[in-house]
Amino acid sequence: MKKIIIANWKMNPKTSKEAAILARAASEAARVAKNIEVVIAPPFVHLQAVRGVKLGAQNIFWEKSGPYTGEISPLQLKAYGVRHVLLGHSERRTLGETNEEINKKVKAVLENGMKAILCVGETEKKKDVVFPQEIATELKEGLKNIKKNFLKNLIVVYEPVWAISTNKNAKADNPKNVFEMTILIRKELLKMFGKKVAFLTPILYGGSVDKKNAVDFVKLGKVDGLLVGSASLNPKKFVKIIKNVSKI
Ligand code: PGA
């Protein structure tokens, strides 16, 4: 399976010109790194500036069309060439998005044949907790009543909130812990959907990924890819991440 590297640009950059420069660097690196699937999730206003890599979205609405001011539908994103959608990112959860809404979005994405990238992760690091209840709940409620045959398009990201670079005192997780978390997430998926989904769902890591730690997360943390925020806004750093991981 190809490793997946997803850039989450969040609410950056300011202009389409800057977006195109960032995207060009990533797409050149992606062209060379044939064993990596590079996805860029720009803000909606920059979707058009991104070429030469897989196009992702940072959000979606669950209805097909109609009176929903300010929302964007799965059909619109699909028509635009979007094939991956980030869902349940902690920054959206902080803005009030609930597991119930995330579940509707996951369904809408999967039913429209796109890849749902479901982010899960605990808010605080607690030493004595092996598998945070928050993650179990996010998986259970986020994936509630989803038909099993759609789950081939599910990607899960383990992204502890305390590790996201823009959060206070953030620090990347360590590969050993990430590896353990991927096993526990697979166990949860096993309980919910059985062996095939548990084994085949790609699990990525996100949280302060940079050019120095990216390889270790993939090699020692044994994840299927990475979700990169801040470092994806620096073309040199992001290209280095792609190149380094492609050499594993
Ligand atoms: P970060 O962000 O790489 O800047 O920590 C990751 C994310 O929030 O998706």
PDB file of N, CA, C and O and ligand atoms in Angstrom, residues 8 10 89-91 159 163-166 206-209 227-231, ligand 1:
ATOM      1  N   ASN A   8      -2.601  19.616   5.504  1.00  0.00           N
ATOM      2  CA  ASN A   8      -3.766  20.359   5.979  1.00  0.00           C
ATOM      3  C   ASN A   8      -3.345  21.828   6.114  1.00  0.00           C
ATOM      4  O   ASN A   8      -2.670  22.192   7.063  1.00  0.00           O
ATOM      5  N   LYS A  10      -5.175  24.323   6.621  1.00  0.00           N
ATOM      6  CA  LYS A  10      -6.042  25.076   7.534  1.00  0.00           C
ATOM      7  C   LYS A  10      -6.477  26.404   6.875  1.00  0.00           C
ATOM      8  O   LYS A  10      -6.728  26.400   5.672  1.00  0.00           O
ATOM      9  N   HIS A  89     -11.710  16.954  12.504  1.00  0.00           N
ATOM     10  CA  HIS A  89     -10.459  17.570  12.981  1.00  0.00           C
ATOM     11  C   HIS A  89     -10.739  18.283  14.303  1.00  0.00           C
ATOM     12  O   HIS A  89     -11.805  18.900  14.464  1.00  0.00           O
ATOM     13  N   SER A  90      -9.788  18.224  15.214  1.00  0.00           N
ATOM     14  CA  SER A  90     -10.037  18.787  16.550  1.00  0.00           C
ATOM     15  C   SER A  90     -10.355  20.289  16.491  1.00  0.00           C
ATOM     16  O   SER A  90     -11.080  20.802  17.339  1.00  0.00           O
ATOM     17  N   GLU A  91      -9.803  20.973  15.482  1.00  0.00           N
ATOM     18  CA  GLU A  91     -10.098  22.411  15.393  1.00  0.00           C
ATOM     19  C   GLU A  91     -11.557  22.658  15.008  1.00  0.00           C
ATOM     20  O   GLU A  91     -12.137  23.678  15.362  1.00  0.00           O
ATOM     21  N   GLU A 159      -4.599  11.722  15.890  1.00  0.00           N
ATOM     22  CA  GLU A 159      -4.017  13.054  16.055  1.00  0.00           C
ATOM     23  C   GLU A 159      -4.302  13.569  17.457  1.00  0.00           C
ATOM     24  O   GLU A 159      -5.349  14.191  17.704  1.00  0.00           O
ATOM     25  N   ALA A 163      -0.653  17.412  20.709  1.00  0.00           N
ATOM     26  CA  ALA A 163       0.548  17.359  19.858  1.00  0.00           C
ATOM     27  C   ALA A 163       0.469  18.303  18.656  1.00  0.00           C
ATOM     28  O   ALA A 163       1.441  18.465  17.919  1.00  0.00           O
ATOM     29  N   ILE A 164      -0.675  18.926  18.450  1.00  0.00           N
ATOM     30  CA  ILE A 164      -0.833  19.816  17.290  1.00  0.00           C
ATOM     31  C   ILE A 164      -0.008  21.093  17.513  1.00  0.00           C
ATOM     32  O   ILE A 164      -0.154  21.762  18.543  1.00  0.00           O
ATOM     33  N   SER A 165       0.838  21.388  16.544  1.00  0.00           N
ATOM     34  CA  SER A 165       1.897  22.389  16.764  1.00  0.00           C
ATOM     35  C   SER A 165       1.402  23.759  17.213  1.00  0.00           C
ATOM     36  O   SER A 165       2.114  24.463  17.910  1.00  0.00           O
ATOM     37  N   THR A 166       0.203  24.123  16.832  1.00  0.00           N
ATOM     38  CA  THR A 166      -0.277  25.459  17.179  1.00  0.00           C
ATOM     39  C   THR A 166      -0.910  25.506  18.575  1.00  0.00           C
ATOM     40  O   THR A 166      -1.283  26.582  19.046  1.00  0.00           O
ATOM     41  N   GLY A 206      -0.899  12.406  12.997  1.00  0.00           N
ATOM     42  CA  GLY A 206      -0.785  13.853  12.822  1.00  0.00           C
ATOM     43  C   GLY A 206      -0.475  14.515  14.152  1.00  0.00           C
ATOM     44  O   GLY A 206      -0.910  14.038  15.211  1.00  0.00           O
ATOM     45  N   GLY A 207       0.288  15.598  14.115  1.00  0.00           N
ATOM     46  CA  GLY A 207       0.628  16.337  15.334  1.00  0.00           C
ATOM     47  C   GLY A 207       2.109  16.668  15.348  1.00  0.00           C
ATOM     48  O   GLY A 207       2.938  15.814  15.648  1.00  0.00           O
ATOM     49  N   SER A 208       2.453  17.921  14.939  1.00  0.00           N
ATOM     50  CA  SER A 208       3.842  18.395  14.915  1.00  0.00           C
ATOM     51  C   SER A 208       4.762  17.516  14.069  1.00  0.00           C
ATOM     52  O   SER A 208       5.927  17.312  14.421  1.00  0.00           O
ATOM     53  N   VAL A 209       4.237  16.994  12.971  1.00  0.00           N
ATOM     54  CA  VAL A 209       5.095  16.230  12.061  1.00  0.00           C
ATOM     55  C   VAL A 209       6.022  17.214  11.350  1.00  0.00           C
ATOM     56  O   VAL A 209       5.588  18.270  10.881  1.00  0.00           O
ATOM     57  N   LEU A 227      -0.451  13.224   8.589  1.00  0.00           N
ATOM     58  CA  LEU A 227      -1.241  14.441   8.347  1.00  0.00           C
ATOM     59  C   LEU A 227      -0.373  15.609   8.827  1.00  0.00           C
ATOM     60  O   LEU A 227       0.019  15.658   9.994  1.00  0.00           O
ATOM     61  N   VAL A 228      -0.061  16.494   7.907  1.00  0.00           N
ATOM     62  CA  VAL A 228       0.914  17.544   8.218  1.00  0.00           C
ATOM     63  C   VAL A 228       0.252  18.919   8.155  1.00  0.00           C
ATOM     64  O   VAL A 228      -0.316  19.285   7.122  1.00  0.00           O
ATOM     65  N   GLY A 229       0.337  19.665   9.241  1.00  0.00           N
ATOM     66  CA  GLY A 229      -0.229  21.016   9.277  1.00  0.00           C
ATOM     67  C   GLY A 229       0.826  22.064   8.972  1.00  0.00           C
ATOM     68  O   GLY A 229       1.173  22.299   7.812  1.00  0.00           O
ATOM     69  N   SER A 230       1.390  22.671   9.998  1.00  0.00           N
ATOM     70  CA  SER A 230       2.335  23.799   9.840  1.00  0.00           C
ATOM     71  C   SER A 230       3.442  23.524   8.822  1.00  0.00           C
ATOM     72  O   SER A 230       3.734  24.379   7.982  1.00  0.00           O
ATOM     73  N   ALA A 231       4.064  22.361   8.901  1.00  0.00           N
ATOM     74  CA  ALA A 231       5.198  22.079   8.002  1.00  0.00           C
ATOM     75  C   ALA A 231       4.765  22.010   6.538  1.00  0.00           C
ATOM     76  O   ALA A 231       5.590  22.163   5.638  1.00  0.00           O
TER      77      ALA A 231
HETATM   78  P1  PGA B   1       0.552  20.402  12.854  1.00  0.00           P
HETATM   79  O1  PGA B   1      -1.013  20.279  12.506  1.00  0.00           O
HETATM   80  O2  PGA B   1       1.296  19.516  11.892  1.00  0.00           O
HETATM   81  O3  PGA B   1       0.863  21.840  12.663  1.00  0.00           O
HETATM   82  O4  PGA B   1       0.708  19.947  14.266  1.00  0.00           O
HETATM   83  C1  PGA B   1      -1.565  19.051  12.182  1.00  0.00           C
HETATM   84  C2  PGA B   1      -3.062  19.164  12.073  1.00  0.00           C
HETATM   85  O5  PGA B   1      -3.676  19.875  12.893  1.00  0.00           O
HETATM   86  O6  PGA B   1      -3.666  18.550  11.185  1.00  0.00           O
END
